[in-house]
Amino acid sequence: MINIHTKVDNDCGQCVQPLTVMPDPLEHATGLERRELMALESGNDDPFNMKVLKKADGTRNNPTLVPSCFDARIVGCICEEHSTVINWLWVHKDHPRRCECGHWYKLIEKPFI
């Protein structure tokens, strides 16, 4: 059995020298990519809030909270369970927004990674 960290000479089929192992990607990453990798490493599997949110009650007093690092964010609402259409709407900071189906959304501040 050949160790994956060894190099094989194709002419004689023998191991000639050990291969160098690539360093951890975190050592080469910079900027936003580095912050993303650090967030993933610390247990935050969704640092950019790209996963689908579960709807809350959706009333004016208890809207679905949408996290954002910015003053506005676009939200897609699937109004009915088996709908094939997504209703897109902009939600702005300090201005809860109502979808056509009557569901309410509110933007909450999230720190930038």
Short mmCIF file of C-alpha atoms in Angstrom, two decimals:
data_model
loop_
_atom_site.label_atom_id
_atom_site.label_comp_id
_atom_site.label_asym_id
_atom_site.label_seq_id
_atom_site.Cartn_x
_atom_site.Cartn_y
_atom_site.Cartn_z
CA MET A 1 0.00 0.00 0.00
CA ILE A 2 1.35 3.41 -0.98
CA ASN A 3 1.19 6.29 1.45
CA ILE A 4 -0.53 9.28 -0.19
CA HIS A 5 2.33 11.50 0.97
CA THR A 6 4.97 9.68 -1.08
CA LYS A 7 5.98 10.04 -4.69
CA VAL A 8 6.29 6.97 -6.91
CA ASP A 9 8.91 6.71 -9.69
CA ASN A 10 6.97 5.58 -12.78
CA ASP A 11 9.99 3.76 -14.32
CA CYS A 12 10.79 1.43 -11.43
CA GLY A 13 7.63 1.73 -9.30
CA GLN A 14 9.48 2.61 -6.12
CA CYS A 15 8.91 5.46 -3.71
CA VAL A 16 11.60 8.09 -4.19
CA GLN A 17 10.77 11.04 -1.97
CA PRO A 18 8.00 12.26 0.30
CA LEU A 19 5.64 14.88 -1.13
CA THR A 20 5.14 18.15 0.62
CA VAL A 21 1.72 18.67 2.11
CA MET A 22 -0.25 21.75 1.13
CA PRO A 23 -0.78 24.17 4.01
CA ASP A 24 -4.15 24.90 5.51
CA PRO A 25 -6.31 27.17 3.25
CA LEU A 26 -6.75 29.57 6.17
CA GLU A 27 -3.03 30.35 6.00
CA HIS A 28 -3.40 31.62 2.41
CA ALA A 29 -6.78 33.32 2.66
CA THR A 30 -7.07 37.07 3.05
CA GLY A 31 -9.83 39.62 3.40
CA LEU A 32 -13.44 38.50 3.19
CA GLU A 33 -12.52 34.91 2.34
CA ARG A 34 -10.42 34.68 5.52
CA ARG A 35 -13.27 36.06 7.65
CA GLU A 36 -15.66 33.57 6.04
CA LEU A 37 -13.33 30.63 6.76
CA MET A 38 -12.85 31.81 10.35
CA ALA A 39 -16.64 32.06 10.81
CA LEU A 40 -17.08 28.55 9.42
CA GLU A 41 -14.34 27.28 11.73
CA SER A 42 -16.00 28.87 14.76
CA GLY A 43 -19.28 27.08 14.03
CA ASN A 44 -21.22 29.67 12.01
CA ASP A 45 -22.28 27.61 8.99
CA ASP A 46 -24.15 30.54 7.36
CA PRO A 47 -22.00 33.69 7.71
CA PHE A 48 -23.77 35.50 4.85
CA ASN A 49 -27.34 34.52 5.85
CA MET A 50 -28.02 32.75 2.57
CA LYS A 51 -30.08 29.90 4.03
CA VAL A 52 -33.86 29.86 3.80
CA LEU A 53 -35.56 31.42 6.81
CA LYS A 54 -38.50 29.80 8.55
CA LYS A 55 -41.51 32.09 8.58
CA ALA A 56 -42.62 33.37 11.97
CA ASP A 57 -46.20 34.39 12.70
CA GLY A 58 -45.86 37.09 10.09
CA THR A 59 -48.18 39.52 11.77
CA ARG A 60 -47.55 43.23 12.03
CA ASN A 61 -46.71 42.82 15.74
CA ASN A 62 -44.59 39.67 15.24
CA PRO A 63 -43.01 39.82 11.75
CA THR A 64 -40.46 37.41 10.32
CA LEU A 65 -37.06 38.89 11.23
CA VAL A 66 -34.61 39.15 8.32
CA PRO A 67 -30.94 39.73 9.32
CA SER A 68 -28.87 42.09 7.18
CA CYS A 69 -25.56 43.97 7.33
CA PHE A 70 -27.03 46.72 5.16
CA ASP A 71 -29.96 49.16 5.26
CA ALA A 72 -32.03 47.10 2.80
CA ARG A 73 -32.37 43.51 1.65
CA ILE A 74 -34.41 41.74 -0.99
CA VAL A 75 -36.66 38.96 0.33
CA GLY A 76 -38.45 36.23 -1.58
CA CYS A 77 -41.78 35.07 -0.17
CA ILE A 78 -43.32 31.76 -1.22
CA CYS A 79 -46.88 32.70 -0.34
CA GLU A 80 -48.48 29.27 -0.64
CA GLU A 81 -46.94 25.92 0.26
CA HIS A 82 -47.07 24.46 -3.27
CA SER A 83 -46.54 27.73 -5.13
CA THR A 84 -44.14 27.80 -8.07
CA VAL A 85 -43.87 31.60 -7.94
CA ILE A 86 -41.72 33.68 -5.60
CA ASN A 87 -42.86 37.19 -4.70
CA TRP A 88 -39.79 39.41 -4.32
CA LEU A 89 -39.86 42.53 -2.15
CA TRP A 90 -37.36 44.97 -0.69
CA VAL A 91 -37.28 45.27 3.10
CA HIS A 92 -35.71 48.44 4.48
CA LYS A 93 -34.34 49.15 7.95
CA ASP A 94 -36.98 50.47 10.42
CA HIS A 95 -39.78 49.90 7.86
CA PRO A 96 -41.55 46.52 8.19
CA ARG A 97 -42.92 45.33 4.86
CA ARG A 98 -46.04 43.34 4.01
CA CYS A 99 -46.11 40.81 1.18
CA GLU A 100 -49.09 40.43 -1.14
CA CYS A 101 -50.16 37.36 0.86
CA GLY A 102 -50.29 39.41 4.09
CA HIS A 103 -47.06 38.11 5.65
CA TRP A 104 -44.90 40.76 7.36
CA TYR A 105 -41.08 41.03 7.30
CA LYS A 106 -38.79 43.25 9.35
CA LEU A 107 -35.08 43.92 8.85
CA ILE A 108 -32.79 43.48 11.86
CA GLU A 109 -29.18 44.54 12.05
CA LYS A 110 -26.50 41.86 11.88
CA PRO A 111 -22.80 42.65 12.31
CA PHE A 112 -20.64 42.30 9.22
CA ILE A 113 -18.33 39.26 9.37
#
